[in-house]
Amino acid sequence: MTDKNYILENPDTGEKFFLKKDLGSIGPSVLDVTSIYSKQGIFTFDPGFAATASCKSDITYIDGENGILMYRGYPIEVLAKSSSFLEVCFLLLNGELPNQDELNNYEKLISDNSNLDKTVLNTLKGFKNDAHPMSILSAMLNSMAAFYHDSIDINKEDQRNTFNTNIISQVPTAAAAAFRHITNKSFLGPDKSLGYCENILKMFFGEKDSEFKFDPISSEALNLLLILHADHEQNCSTSTVRMSGSSGVNPYAAISAGVTALWGPAHGGANEAVINMLDEIGSIDEIDTYVDKAKDKNDPFRLMGFGHRVYKNYDPRAAIIREMCHKVLEQLGEKNSPTLDKAIKLEEIALKDEYFIEKNLYPNVDFYSGIIYQAIGIPKSMFTVIFAIARCAGWLAHWNEMIKDPLTRIGRPRQLYTGKRKRNYLPIKDRR
Ligand code: ACO
């Protein structure tokens, strides 16, 4: 690769024009096509944005060919091994890891702000108990947008900081409220004497007025899953947060939009879809049939938890989660898990299959995460909610970066129009 600009030729006029090449610190460079429409009257076409960089970003780097993921330059393996989720939040939001004092202060700040206002909690009353908790969470975030309507000016740093704190502090409380609502239990508020993950587990599973006991492996696993899901550069939900945020909308509403985008089975909803699929595969003997279905072009079935837009190699997060999955099941005394057995066998068969090899389809982050959630007692419909708690860190980091970036303009893609040309309007009486 050179750092020279590209020269393109207009085939109609023979006119030559330059596309400036811009280099990042690592990874592919980009061609700046911002002037191509004004100079040549032509749009670029890239459905699904597979070859389009929508912004410059300092936050997360992925090398999909080599299975590398780094937050602010730190490899995910190192962070997963040595950090707490709040340390990673601090890193994503501030660019640097905290020292001990900074971390202590940050933990206190997050804990001190974890109560939800009553009006936000009242949102629950509009939902039946069989509602999906992702729709409840999204509604509660919109309710936060209404509650903080008068106190969020996105141009003021102190108000942006309050917003960042409120999201990291209060989204777990909102998630727990949704969980207790769908399981017909009364709301249990945050316990400020506990760490971030322990408090989440207590708000989910604790009982009023009785001591909360939990297995330390549950909070260790939750901490790991939150770190691994914290950010993943310009994925669907993060791009949604950036896109909606680019209009200057109340940022709580932008985070709500991120929750909605994350819910889909092609994105964060895959963790729930993986367990549904493993349940549907009755026994190990039926795996071949499902692999054949996934390969059949006429069958919409796909192997959930397999494939990724960016990773064309083993998702580094999946490798870490796979290891934790064994540890959790072993420590919680569920060594013989039929679901894990099916997952391992399915992975083994798919990784040897020509179709999956040729298309570079490997297990992604969500292939094993649901098995861990299940083992620690979290029901399927809550898996993506936990993912959302984690991804709030990334959504915030990107929203803040976008707000401060002088290049930010309202997100407004163009299109290749393929509809009818101008035609005559017929009065209704003349239409056949
Ligand atoms: N099972 C079977 N075939 C697959 C799968 C799969 N899971 N994933 C991709 N393919 C095939 C496609 O049919 C396509 O085949 P073709 O070239 O013959 O048409 C080829 O592989 C490329 O797939 P695309 O859908 O074009 O890839 P894209 O980058 O658009 O989609 C995605 C990526 C959505 C993740 C896809 O692999 C998928 O649907 N996987 C299952 C859902 C899933 O696990 N999502 C979670 C992703 S991780 C996350 O968001 C947290």
Tab-separated table of C-alpha atoms and ligand atoms in Angstrom:
chain	number	residue	atom	x	y	z
A	1	MET	CA	0.000	0.000	0.000
A	2	THR	CA	1.253	3.453	-0.801
A	3	ASP	CA	0.086	6.673	0.791
A	4	LYS	CA	-0.599	8.198	-2.637
A	5	ASN	CA	-4.010	9.496	-3.619
A	6	TYR	CA	-6.169	7.536	-6.068
A	7	ILE	CA	-6.905	8.808	-9.542
A	8	LEU	CA	-10.249	7.925	-11.107
A	9	GLU	CA	-11.364	8.685	-14.635
A	10	ASN	CA	-14.861	9.775	-15.622
A	11	PRO	CA	-15.622	7.356	-18.529
A	12	ASP	CA	-17.984	9.887	-20.197
A	13	THR	CA	-15.752	12.946	-20.181
A	14	GLY	CA	-12.289	11.380	-19.741
A	15	GLU	CA	-11.781	13.860	-16.912
A	16	LYS	CA	-9.383	12.621	-14.246
A	17	PHE	CA	-10.046	13.353	-10.584
A	18	PHE	CA	-8.279	12.582	-7.318
A	19	LEU	CA	-9.582	10.767	-4.282
A	20	LYS	CA	-7.515	11.652	-1.242
A	21	LYS	CA	-6.251	8.681	0.700
A	22	ASP	CA	-6.354	9.084	4.465
A	23	LEU	CA	-4.280	6.878	6.760
A	24	GLY	CA	-5.296	5.629	10.194
A	25	SER	CA	-2.784	4.619	12.876
A	26	ILE	CA	-3.238	0.935	11.951
A	27	GLY	CA	-5.632	-0.950	9.703
A	28	PRO	CA	-7.015	-0.124	6.267
A	29	SER	CA	-6.791	3.443	5.016
A	30	VAL	CA	-9.775	5.216	3.458
A	31	LEU	CA	-10.552	7.058	0.261
A	32	ASP	CA	-12.218	10.380	0.946
A	33	VAL	CA	-15.269	10.435	-1.336
A	34	THR	CA	-16.946	13.473	0.240
A	35	SER	CA	-16.494	15.636	-2.868
A	36	ILE	CA	-17.350	12.973	-5.434
A	37	TYR	CA	-21.009	14.032	-5.742
A	38	SER	CA	-20.378	17.775	-5.931
A	39	LYS	CA	-17.546	17.289	-8.470
A	40	GLN	CA	-18.803	14.313	-10.502
A	41	GLY	CA	-22.556	14.124	-9.776
A	42	ILE	CA	-22.262	10.493	-8.718
A	43	PHE	CA	-22.913	8.728	-5.413
A	44	THR	CA	-20.960	5.798	-3.997
A	45	PHE	CA	-23.000	2.604	-3.470
A	46	ASP	CA	-22.331	0.332	-0.499
A	47	PRO	CA	-25.382	-1.498	0.903
A	48	GLY	CA	-24.821	-2.446	4.551
A	49	PHE	CA	-21.768	-0.118	4.634
A	50	ALA	CA	-19.430	-3.109	4.297
A	51	ALA	CA	-16.700	-0.961	2.709
A	52	THR	CA	-17.508	2.434	4.174
A	53	ALA	CA	-15.871	4.187	7.128
A	54	SER	CA	-18.552	6.488	8.563
A	55	CYS	CA	-16.227	8.442	10.867
A	56	LYS	CA	-12.748	8.699	12.341
A	57	SER	CA	-12.506	7.060	15.744
A	58	ASP	CA	-9.862	6.613	18.457
A	59	ILE	CA	-11.802	4.115	20.533
A	60	THR	CA	-11.733	0.512	19.304
A	61	TYR	CA	-9.647	-1.329	16.715
A	62	ILE	CA	-10.601	-4.608	15.083
A	63	ASP	CA	-8.481	-6.681	12.711
A	64	GLY	CA	-11.064	-9.178	11.513
A	65	GLU	CA	-8.641	-11.265	9.439
A	66	ASN	CA	-6.381	-11.925	12.410
A	67	GLY	CA	-8.999	-11.991	15.172
A	68	ILE	CA	-7.672	-8.899	16.990
A	69	LEU	CA	-9.773	-6.569	19.153
A	70	MET	CA	-8.361	-3.657	21.171
A	71	TYR	CA	-10.032	-0.956	23.285
A	72	ARG	CA	-7.953	2.248	23.273
A	73	GLY	CA	-4.919	0.163	22.246
A	74	TYR	CA	-5.274	-2.533	24.926
A	75	PRO	CA	-5.841	-6.090	23.606
A	76	ILE	CA	-9.160	-7.551	24.757
A	77	GLU	CA	-7.395	-10.599	26.212
A	78	VAL	CA	-5.423	-8.389	28.640
A	79	LEU	CA	-8.455	-6.367	29.714
A	80	ALA	CA	-10.537	-9.528	30.132
A	81	LYS	CA	-7.887	-11.074	32.331
A	82	SER	CA	-6.969	-8.109	34.508
A	83	SER	CA	-9.690	-5.437	34.596
A	84	SER	CA	-13.082	-4.763	36.079
A	85	PHE	CA	-15.938	-3.593	33.873
A	86	LEU	CA	-15.902	-0.128	35.469
A	87	GLU	CA	-12.179	0.183	34.722
A	88	VAL	CA	-13.020	-0.592	31.088
A	89	CYS	CA	-15.865	1.963	31.107
A	90	PHE	CA	-13.431	4.577	32.435
A	91	LEU	CA	-10.942	3.614	29.727
A	92	LEU	CA	-13.492	3.780	26.915
A	93	LEU	CA	-14.900	7.103	28.090
A	94	ASN	CA	-11.648	8.853	29.065
A	95	GLY	CA	-9.067	7.255	26.794
A	96	GLU	CA	-6.812	6.076	29.649
A	97	LEU	CA	-6.987	3.418	32.337
A	98	PRO	CA	-7.722	4.907	35.787
A	99	ASN	CA	-5.195	4.874	38.625
A	100	GLN	CA	-6.420	3.443	41.951
A	101	ASP	CA	-7.783	6.782	43.266
A	102	GLU	CA	-9.529	7.536	40.010
A	103	LEU	CA	-11.091	4.074	39.975
A	104	ASN	CA	-12.243	4.388	43.611
A	105	ASN	CA	-13.852	7.755	42.851
A	106	TYR	CA	-15.452	6.426	39.681
A	107	GLU	CA	-16.890	3.369	41.432
A	108	LYS	CA	-18.373	5.630	44.120
A	109	LEU	CA	-19.802	8.035	41.547
A	110	ILE	CA	-21.484	5.186	39.651
A	111	SER	CA	-22.835	3.596	42.814
A	112	ASP	CA	-24.087	6.916	44.272
A	113	ASN	CA	-26.157	7.634	41.146
A	114	SER	CA	-27.742	4.233	40.676
A	115	ASN	CA	-31.261	5.046	41.903
A	116	LEU	CA	-33.935	5.473	39.258
A	117	ASP	CA	-36.506	8.208	39.584
A	118	LYS	CA	-40.065	7.035	40.344
A	119	THR	CA	-41.411	8.409	37.070
A	120	VAL	CA	-38.955	6.221	35.166
A	121	LEU	CA	-39.850	3.183	37.287
A	122	ASN	CA	-43.522	3.873	36.635
A	123	THR	CA	-42.886	3.110	32.942
A	124	LEU	CA	-43.091	-0.547	33.970
A	125	LYS	CA	-46.801	-0.175	34.735
A	126	GLY	CA	-47.549	0.171	31.021
A	127	PHE	CA	-46.172	-3.306	30.304
A	128	LYS	CA	-47.717	-6.733	30.780
A	129	ASN	CA	-45.537	-9.345	32.467
A	130	ASP	CA	-44.998	-11.197	29.198
A	131	ALA	CA	-43.443	-8.128	27.513
A	132	HIS	CA	-39.939	-8.540	26.097
A	133	PRO	CA	-37.496	-6.814	28.489
A	134	MET	CA	-35.660	-5.163	25.564
A	135	SER	CA	-38.801	-3.197	24.746
A	136	ILE	CA	-39.171	-2.299	28.445
A	137	LEU	CA	-35.535	-1.156	28.637
A	138	SER	CA	-35.872	0.936	25.515
A	139	ALA	CA	-39.052	2.560	26.922
A	140	MET	CA	-37.365	3.256	30.270
A	141	LEU	CA	-34.502	5.003	28.479
A	142	ASN	CA	-37.021	7.152	26.637
A	143	SER	CA	-38.627	7.871	29.972
A	144	MET	CA	-35.184	8.995	31.216
A	145	ALA	CA	-35.051	11.280	28.157
A	146	ALA	CA	-38.329	12.813	29.345
A	147	PHE	CA	-37.155	13.044	32.960
A	148	TYR	CA	-33.813	14.699	32.093
A	149	HIS	CA	-35.342	16.754	29.283
A	150	ASP	CA	-34.560	20.115	30.901
A	151	SER	CA	-31.141	19.256	32.273
A	152	ILE	CA	-29.282	17.938	29.257
A	153	ASP	CA	-27.600	20.439	27.006
A	154	ILE	CA	-25.312	18.423	24.748
A	155	ASN	CA	-23.056	21.452	24.259
A	156	LYS	CA	-22.170	21.611	27.951
A	157	GLU	CA	-19.453	19.265	29.161
A	158	ASP	CA	-20.708	19.002	32.740
A	159	GLN	CA	-24.172	17.986	31.509
A	160	ARG	CA	-22.688	15.439	29.115
A	161	ASN	CA	-20.689	14.010	32.037
A	162	THR	CA	-23.852	13.704	34.147
A	163	PHE	CA	-25.524	11.896	31.248
A	164	ASN	CA	-22.569	9.479	30.946
A	165	THR	CA	-22.712	8.736	34.676
A	166	ASN	CA	-26.484	8.288	34.703
A	167	ILE	CA	-26.379	5.747	31.875
A	168	ILE	CA	-23.627	3.584	33.414
A	169	SER	CA	-25.238	3.884	36.889
A	170	GLN	CA	-28.911	3.545	36.097
A	171	VAL	CA	-29.227	1.205	33.121
A	172	PRO	CA	-28.469	-1.837	35.349
A	173	THR	CA	-31.208	-0.655	37.729
A	174	ALA	CA	-33.629	-0.284	34.806
A	175	ALA	CA	-32.604	-3.735	33.502
A	176	ALA	CA	-33.185	-5.273	36.933
A	177	ALA	CA	-36.561	-3.534	37.202
A	178	ALA	CA	-37.539	-5.032	33.822
A	179	PHE	CA	-36.335	-8.470	34.937
A	180	ARG	CA	-38.323	-8.392	38.157
A	181	HIS	CA	-41.386	-7.129	36.315
A	182	ILE	CA	-41.377	-10.042	33.843
A	183	THR	CA	-40.761	-12.526	36.669
A	184	ASN	CA	-43.592	-11.065	38.815
A	185	LYS	CA	-41.272	-9.913	41.588
A	186	SER	CA	-41.360	-6.523	43.263
A	187	PHE	CA	-38.553	-4.098	42.430
A	188	LEU	CA	-35.403	-4.324	44.532
A	189	GLY	CA	-33.320	-1.128	44.483
A	190	PRO	CA	-29.516	-0.951	44.246
A	191	ASP	CA	-27.288	-1.980	47.145
A	192	LYS	CA	-24.558	0.647	47.270
A	193	SER	CA	-22.312	-1.467	49.470
A	194	LEU	CA	-21.765	-3.913	46.600
A	195	GLY	CA	-19.569	-3.814	43.515
A	196	TYR	CA	-21.098	-3.203	40.065
A	197	CYS	CA	-21.656	-6.849	39.079
A	198	GLU	CA	-22.613	-8.049	42.572
A	199	ASN	CA	-25.200	-5.271	42.768
A	200	ILE	CA	-26.679	-6.330	39.406
A	201	LEU	CA	-26.956	-9.927	40.632
A	202	LYS	CA	-28.573	-8.799	43.882
A	203	MET	CA	-31.078	-6.528	42.091
A	204	PHE	CA	-31.940	-9.503	39.833
A	205	PHE	CA	-32.045	-12.359	42.322
A	206	GLY	CA	-32.057	-10.900	45.857
A	207	GLU	CA	-34.984	-10.918	48.262
A	208	LYS	CA	-36.066	-7.950	50.358
A	209	ASP	CA	-34.841	-8.116	53.963
A	210	SER	CA	-32.792	-11.256	53.539
A	211	GLU	CA	-29.085	-11.668	53.057
A	212	PHE	CA	-28.058	-12.093	49.446
A	213	LYS	CA	-25.774	-15.038	48.753
A	214	PHE	CA	-24.275	-15.666	45.348
A	215	ASP	CA	-21.536	-17.752	43.871
A	216	PRO	CA	-18.432	-15.577	43.176
A	217	ILE	CA	-18.055	-17.285	39.785
A	218	SER	CA	-21.354	-15.646	38.747
A	219	SER	CA	-20.032	-12.120	39.277
A	220	GLU	CA	-16.648	-13.073	37.754
A	221	ALA	CA	-18.434	-14.358	34.643
A	222	LEU	CA	-20.722	-11.314	34.474
A	223	ASN	CA	-17.743	-8.962	34.790
A	224	LEU	CA	-16.026	-10.796	31.917
A	225	LEU	CA	-19.095	-10.770	29.678
A	226	LEU	CA	-19.625	-7.041	30.279
A	227	ILE	CA	-15.994	-6.300	29.339
A	228	LEU	CA	-16.162	-8.406	26.176
A	229	HIS	CA	-19.400	-6.739	25.044
A	230	ALA	CA	-18.442	-3.185	26.038
A	231	ASP	CA	-17.543	-1.921	22.569
A	232	HIS	CA	-17.115	-3.100	19.003
A	233	GLU	CA	-16.533	0.050	16.941
A	234	GLN	CA	-19.141	0.983	14.287
A	235	ASN	CA	-21.529	-1.986	14.665
A	236	CYS	CA	-25.267	-1.692	13.951
A	237	SER	CA	-26.372	-0.393	17.372
A	238	THR	CA	-23.402	1.963	17.813
A	239	SER	CA	-23.943	3.388	14.346
A	240	THR	CA	-27.606	3.817	15.302
A	241	VAL	CA	-26.615	5.779	18.414
A	242	ARG	CA	-24.261	7.932	16.329
A	243	MET	CA	-26.830	8.381	13.558
A	244	SER	CA	-29.707	9.354	15.845
A	245	GLY	CA	-27.358	11.419	18.018
A	246	SER	CA	-26.150	13.329	14.947
A	247	SER	CA	-29.539	15.064	14.749
A	248	GLY	CA	-28.857	16.575	18.177
A	249	VAL	CA	-31.557	14.464	19.824
A	250	ASN	CA	-31.735	14.059	23.614
A	251	PRO	CA	-28.908	11.507	24.139
A	252	TYR	CA	-30.984	9.254	26.441
A	253	ALA	CA	-33.249	8.774	23.414
A	254	ALA	CA	-30.181	8.010	21.249
A	255	ILE	CA	-29.186	5.261	23.718
A	256	SER	CA	-32.761	3.956	23.562
A	257	ALA	CA	-32.379	3.742	19.762
A	258	GLY	CA	-29.177	1.732	20.327
A	259	VAL	CA	-31.068	-0.714	22.551
A	260	THR	CA	-33.659	-1.183	19.818
A	261	ALA	CA	-31.039	-1.864	17.147
A	262	LEU	CA	-29.193	-4.293	19.423
A	263	TRP	CA	-32.337	-6.373	19.923
A	264	GLY	CA	-32.312	-7.917	16.422
A	265	PRO	CA	-31.205	-11.565	16.040
A	266	ALA	CA	-28.530	-10.621	13.496
A	267	HIS	CA	-26.928	-8.438	16.197
A	268	GLY	CA	-27.202	-8.614	20.017
A	269	GLY	CA	-30.328	-10.764	19.923
A	270	ALA	CA	-28.174	-13.622	18.619
A	271	ASN	CA	-27.374	-14.785	22.181
A	272	GLU	CA	-31.060	-15.534	22.773
A	273	ALA	CA	-31.394	-17.007	19.271
A	274	VAL	CA	-28.427	-19.368	19.885
A	275	ILE	CA	-30.112	-20.935	22.920
A	276	ASN	CA	-33.422	-21.197	21.021
A	277	MET	CA	-31.535	-22.966	18.232
A	278	LEU	CA	-29.698	-25.326	20.614
A	279	ASP	CA	-33.029	-26.134	22.295
A	280	GLU	CA	-34.582	-26.777	18.899
A	281	ILE	CA	-31.758	-29.186	18.036
A	282	GLY	CA	-33.169	-31.970	20.163
A	283	SER	CA	-30.041	-34.119	20.370
A	284	ILE	CA	-26.452	-34.311	19.129
A	285	ASP	CA	-27.612	-36.737	16.414
A	286	GLU	CA	-29.719	-33.995	14.815
A	287	ILE	CA	-26.848	-31.503	14.405
A	288	ASP	CA	-26.001	-32.616	10.851
A	289	THR	CA	-29.581	-31.907	9.769
A	290	TYR	CA	-29.357	-28.346	11.119
A	291	VAL	CA	-25.960	-27.758	9.522
A	292	ASP	CA	-27.484	-28.873	6.197
A	293	LYS	CA	-30.420	-26.502	6.727
A	294	ALA	CA	-27.983	-23.618	7.365
A	295	LYS	CA	-26.223	-24.383	4.062
A	296	ASP	CA	-29.453	-24.603	2.064
A	297	LYS	CA	-29.981	-21.378	0.096
A	298	ASN	CA	-33.737	-22.043	0.007
A	299	ASP	CA	-33.981	-22.303	3.783
A	300	PRO	CA	-33.848	-19.051	5.810
A	301	PHE	CA	-32.289	-20.917	8.772
A	302	ARG	CA	-28.777	-19.767	9.745
A	303	LEU	CA	-26.482	-21.096	12.412
A	304	MET	CA	-27.008	-18.483	15.098
A	305	GLY	CA	-23.803	-17.366	16.806
A	306	PHE	CA	-21.838	-18.080	13.624
A	307	GLY	CA	-20.405	-15.554	11.199
A	308	HIS	CA	-19.553	-11.905	11.569
A	309	ARG	CA	-19.372	-8.909	9.275
A	310	VAL	CA	-15.833	-8.086	10.384
A	311	TYR	CA	-14.277	-11.281	11.784
A	312	LYS	CA	-13.177	-13.688	9.107
A	313	ASN	CA	-11.388	-15.684	11.784
A	314	TYR	CA	-12.322	-16.933	15.273
A	315	ASP	CA	-13.906	-14.011	17.156
A	316	PRO	CA	-11.338	-13.385	19.962
A	317	ARG	CA	-14.216	-12.780	22.398
A	318	ALA	CA	-15.707	-16.201	21.612
A	319	ALA	CA	-12.426	-17.911	22.532
A	320	ILE	CA	-12.393	-16.176	25.939
A	321	ILE	CA	-16.073	-16.894	26.592
A	322	ARG	CA	-15.685	-20.559	25.603
A	323	GLU	CA	-13.077	-20.988	28.319
A	324	MET	CA	-15.235	-19.193	30.925
A	325	CYS	CA	-18.210	-21.313	29.910
A	326	HIS	CA	-16.406	-24.502	30.967
A	327	LYS	CA	-15.263	-22.857	34.216
A	328	VAL	CA	-18.755	-21.623	35.140
A	329	LEU	CA	-20.453	-24.933	34.402
A	330	GLU	CA	-17.823	-26.827	36.346
A	331	GLN	CA	-18.007	-24.546	39.400
A	332	LEU	CA	-21.790	-24.414	39.420
A	333	GLY	CA	-21.897	-28.188	39.315
A	334	GLU	CA	-23.404	-28.404	35.829
A	335	LYS	CA	-20.487	-30.184	34.257
A	336	ASN	CA	-22.781	-32.330	32.153
A	337	SER	CA	-24.697	-29.678	30.269
A	338	PRO	CA	-26.539	-31.055	27.226
A	339	THR	CA	-26.672	-27.498	25.802
A	340	LEU	CA	-22.888	-27.064	26.053
A	341	ASP	CA	-22.347	-30.560	24.614
A	342	LYS	CA	-24.519	-29.654	21.616
A	343	ALA	CA	-22.717	-26.324	21.178
A	344	ILE	CA	-19.269	-27.942	21.224
A	345	LYS	CA	-20.313	-30.625	18.743
A	346	LEU	CA	-22.016	-28.088	16.468
A	347	GLU	CA	-18.878	-25.931	16.458
A	348	GLU	CA	-16.712	-28.973	15.699
A	349	ILE	CA	-18.892	-30.081	12.779
A	350	ALA	CA	-19.297	-26.587	11.304
A	351	LEU	CA	-15.581	-25.761	11.524
A	352	LYS	CA	-14.763	-28.853	9.431
A	353	ASP	CA	-17.494	-28.188	6.879
A	354	GLU	CA	-16.452	-26.847	3.449
A	355	TYR	CA	-19.341	-24.310	3.374
A	356	PHE	CA	-18.288	-22.671	6.659
A	357	ILE	CA	-14.565	-22.885	5.860
A	358	GLU	CA	-15.008	-21.272	2.441
A	359	LYS	CA	-17.162	-18.430	3.808
A	360	ASN	CA	-14.928	-17.879	6.867
A	361	LEU	CA	-17.798	-18.497	9.273
A	362	TYR	CA	-16.553	-18.964	12.841
A	363	PRO	CA	-18.335	-18.814	16.222
A	364	ASN	CA	-18.905	-15.219	17.291
A	365	VAL	CA	-19.141	-13.626	20.746
A	366	ASP	CA	-22.685	-14.856	21.261
A	367	PHE	CA	-22.208	-18.529	20.503
A	368	TYR	CA	-21.291	-19.396	24.097
A	369	SER	CA	-22.489	-16.370	26.120
A	370	GLY	CA	-26.097	-17.627	26.510
A	371	ILE	CA	-24.896	-20.871	28.082
A	372	ILE	CA	-23.122	-18.876	30.799
A	373	TYR	CA	-26.146	-16.615	31.368
A	374	GLN	CA	-28.381	-19.674	31.684
A	375	ALA	CA	-26.015	-21.296	34.163
A	376	ILE	CA	-26.109	-18.222	36.422
A	377	GLY	CA	-29.906	-18.184	36.298
A	378	ILE	CA	-30.611	-15.436	33.784
A	379	PRO	CA	-33.551	-16.263	31.493
A	380	LYS	CA	-33.178	-16.131	27.701
A	381	SER	CA	-35.123	-12.930	27.140
A	382	MET	CA	-32.700	-11.086	29.471
A	383	PHE	CA	-29.499	-12.062	27.614
A	384	THR	CA	-29.613	-9.122	25.219
A	385	VAL	CA	-30.512	-6.794	28.097
A	386	ILE	CA	-27.221	-7.714	29.804
A	387	PHE	CA	-25.465	-7.130	26.492
A	388	ALA	CA	-27.100	-3.669	26.423
A	389	ILE	CA	-25.789	-2.852	29.937
A	390	ALA	CA	-22.288	-3.594	28.645
A	391	ARG	CA	-22.635	-1.854	25.289
A	392	CYS	CA	-23.808	1.368	26.986
A	393	ALA	CA	-20.093	1.993	27.638
A	394	GLY	CA	-19.303	1.844	23.919
A	395	TRP	CA	-22.411	3.773	22.869
A	396	LEU	CA	-21.477	6.578	25.275
A	397	ALA	CA	-17.838	6.659	24.176
A	398	HIS	CA	-18.918	6.935	20.534
A	399	TRP	CA	-21.656	9.474	21.202
A	400	ASN	CA	-19.166	11.702	23.069
A	401	GLU	CA	-16.562	11.313	20.340
A	402	MET	CA	-19.154	12.233	17.722
A	403	ILE	CA	-20.360	15.303	19.621
A	404	LYS	CA	-16.796	16.633	19.928
A	405	ASP	CA	-15.749	15.806	16.353
A	406	PRO	CA	-15.677	18.926	14.134
A	407	LEU	CA	-16.351	16.680	11.107
A	408	THR	CA	-19.725	15.555	12.499
A	409	ARG	CA	-22.721	16.377	10.304
A	410	ILE	CA	-26.209	14.961	10.537
A	411	GLY	CA	-26.104	11.360	9.239
A	412	ARG	CA	-27.928	11.364	5.947
A	413	PRO	CA	-27.105	8.614	3.412
A	414	ARG	CA	-28.158	8.914	-0.225
A	415	GLN	CA	-29.713	6.264	-2.466
A	416	LEU	CA	-29.850	4.838	-5.966
A	417	TYR	CA	-33.465	5.541	-6.937
A	418	THR	CA	-34.978	2.615	-8.860
A	419	GLY	CA	-38.663	3.569	-8.659
A	420	LYS	CA	-41.116	4.949	-11.225
A	421	ARG	CA	-40.304	8.035	-13.235
A	422	LYS	CA	-42.803	10.902	-13.234
A	423	ARG	CA	-46.275	9.716	-14.255
A	424	ASN	CA	-49.773	11.113	-14.538
A	425	TYR	CA	-52.178	11.071	-11.603
A	426	LEU	CA	-55.505	9.353	-12.357
A	427	PRO	CA	-58.607	10.367	-10.405
A	428	ILE	CA	-59.905	7.374	-8.406
A	429	LYS	CA	-62.947	6.900	-10.628
A	430	ASP	CA	-60.687	6.293	-13.664
A	431	ARG	CA	-58.419	3.713	-11.975
A	432	ARG	CA	-58.893	0.033	-12.922
B	1	ACO	N1	-25.192	-19.579	8.880
B	1	ACO	C1	-25.174	-19.952	7.574
B	1	ACO	N2	-24.703	-19.174	6.569
B	1	ACO	C2	-24.239	-17.964	6.903
B	1	ACO	C3	-24.222	-17.509	8.240
B	1	ACO	C4	-24.712	-18.376	9.250
B	1	ACO	N3	-24.720	-17.977	10.514
B	1	ACO	N4	-23.695	-16.260	8.294
B	1	ACO	C5	-23.393	-15.936	7.027
B	1	ACO	N5	-23.717	-16.961	6.176
B	1	ACO	C6	-23.490	-17.002	4.721
B	1	ACO	C7	-24.522	-16.128	3.997
B	1	ACO	O1	-25.653	-16.876	3.617
B	1	ACO	C8	-23.725	-15.643	2.823
B	1	ACO	O2	-23.678	-16.681	1.854
B	1	ACO	P1	-23.587	-16.295	0.266
B	1	ACO	O3	-22.296	-15.540	0.095
B	1	ACO	O4	-23.608	-17.633	-0.414
B	1	ACO	O5	-24.788	-15.446	-0.027
B	1	ACO	C9	-22.300	-15.484	3.376
B	1	ACO	O6	-22.219	-16.389	4.482
B	1	ACO	C10	-21.987	-14.061	3.868
B	1	ACO	O7	-22.987	-13.695	4.803
B	1	ACO	P2	-23.647	-12.256	4.904
B	1	ACO	O8	-25.008	-12.365	5.505
B	1	ACO	O9	-23.548	-11.567	3.584
B	1	ACO	O10	-22.682	-11.569	5.919
B	1	ACO	P3	-22.993	-10.271	6.750
B	1	ACO	O11	-21.682	-9.693	7.090
B	1	ACO	O12	-23.964	-9.400	6.036
B	1	ACO	O13	-23.736	-10.813	8.076
B	1	ACO	C11	-24.068	-11.751	10.218
B	1	ACO	C12	-23.071	-11.064	9.262
B	1	ACO	C13	-25.372	-10.928	10.283
B	1	ACO	C14	-23.463	-11.768	11.614
B	1	ACO	C15	-24.364	-13.181	9.711
B	1	ACO	O14	-23.169	-13.936	9.697
B	1	ACO	C16	-25.442	-13.883	10.544
B	1	ACO	O15	-26.630	-13.715	10.267
B	1	ACO	N6	-25.023	-14.676	11.578
B	1	ACO	C17	-25.968	-15.291	12.481
B	1	ACO	C18	-26.489	-14.278	13.492
B	1	ACO	C19	-25.453	-13.899	14.536
B	1	ACO	O16	-24.803	-14.759	15.119
B	1	ACO	N7	-25.340	-12.589	14.804
B	1	ACO	C20	-24.451	-12.064	15.851
B	1	ACO	C21	-23.314	-11.310	15.268
B	1	ACO	S1	-22.243	-10.763	16.549
B	1	ACO	C22	-23.000	-9.419	17.185
B	1	ACO	O17	-23.654	-8.639	16.538
B	1	ACO	C23	-22.880	-9.206	18.589
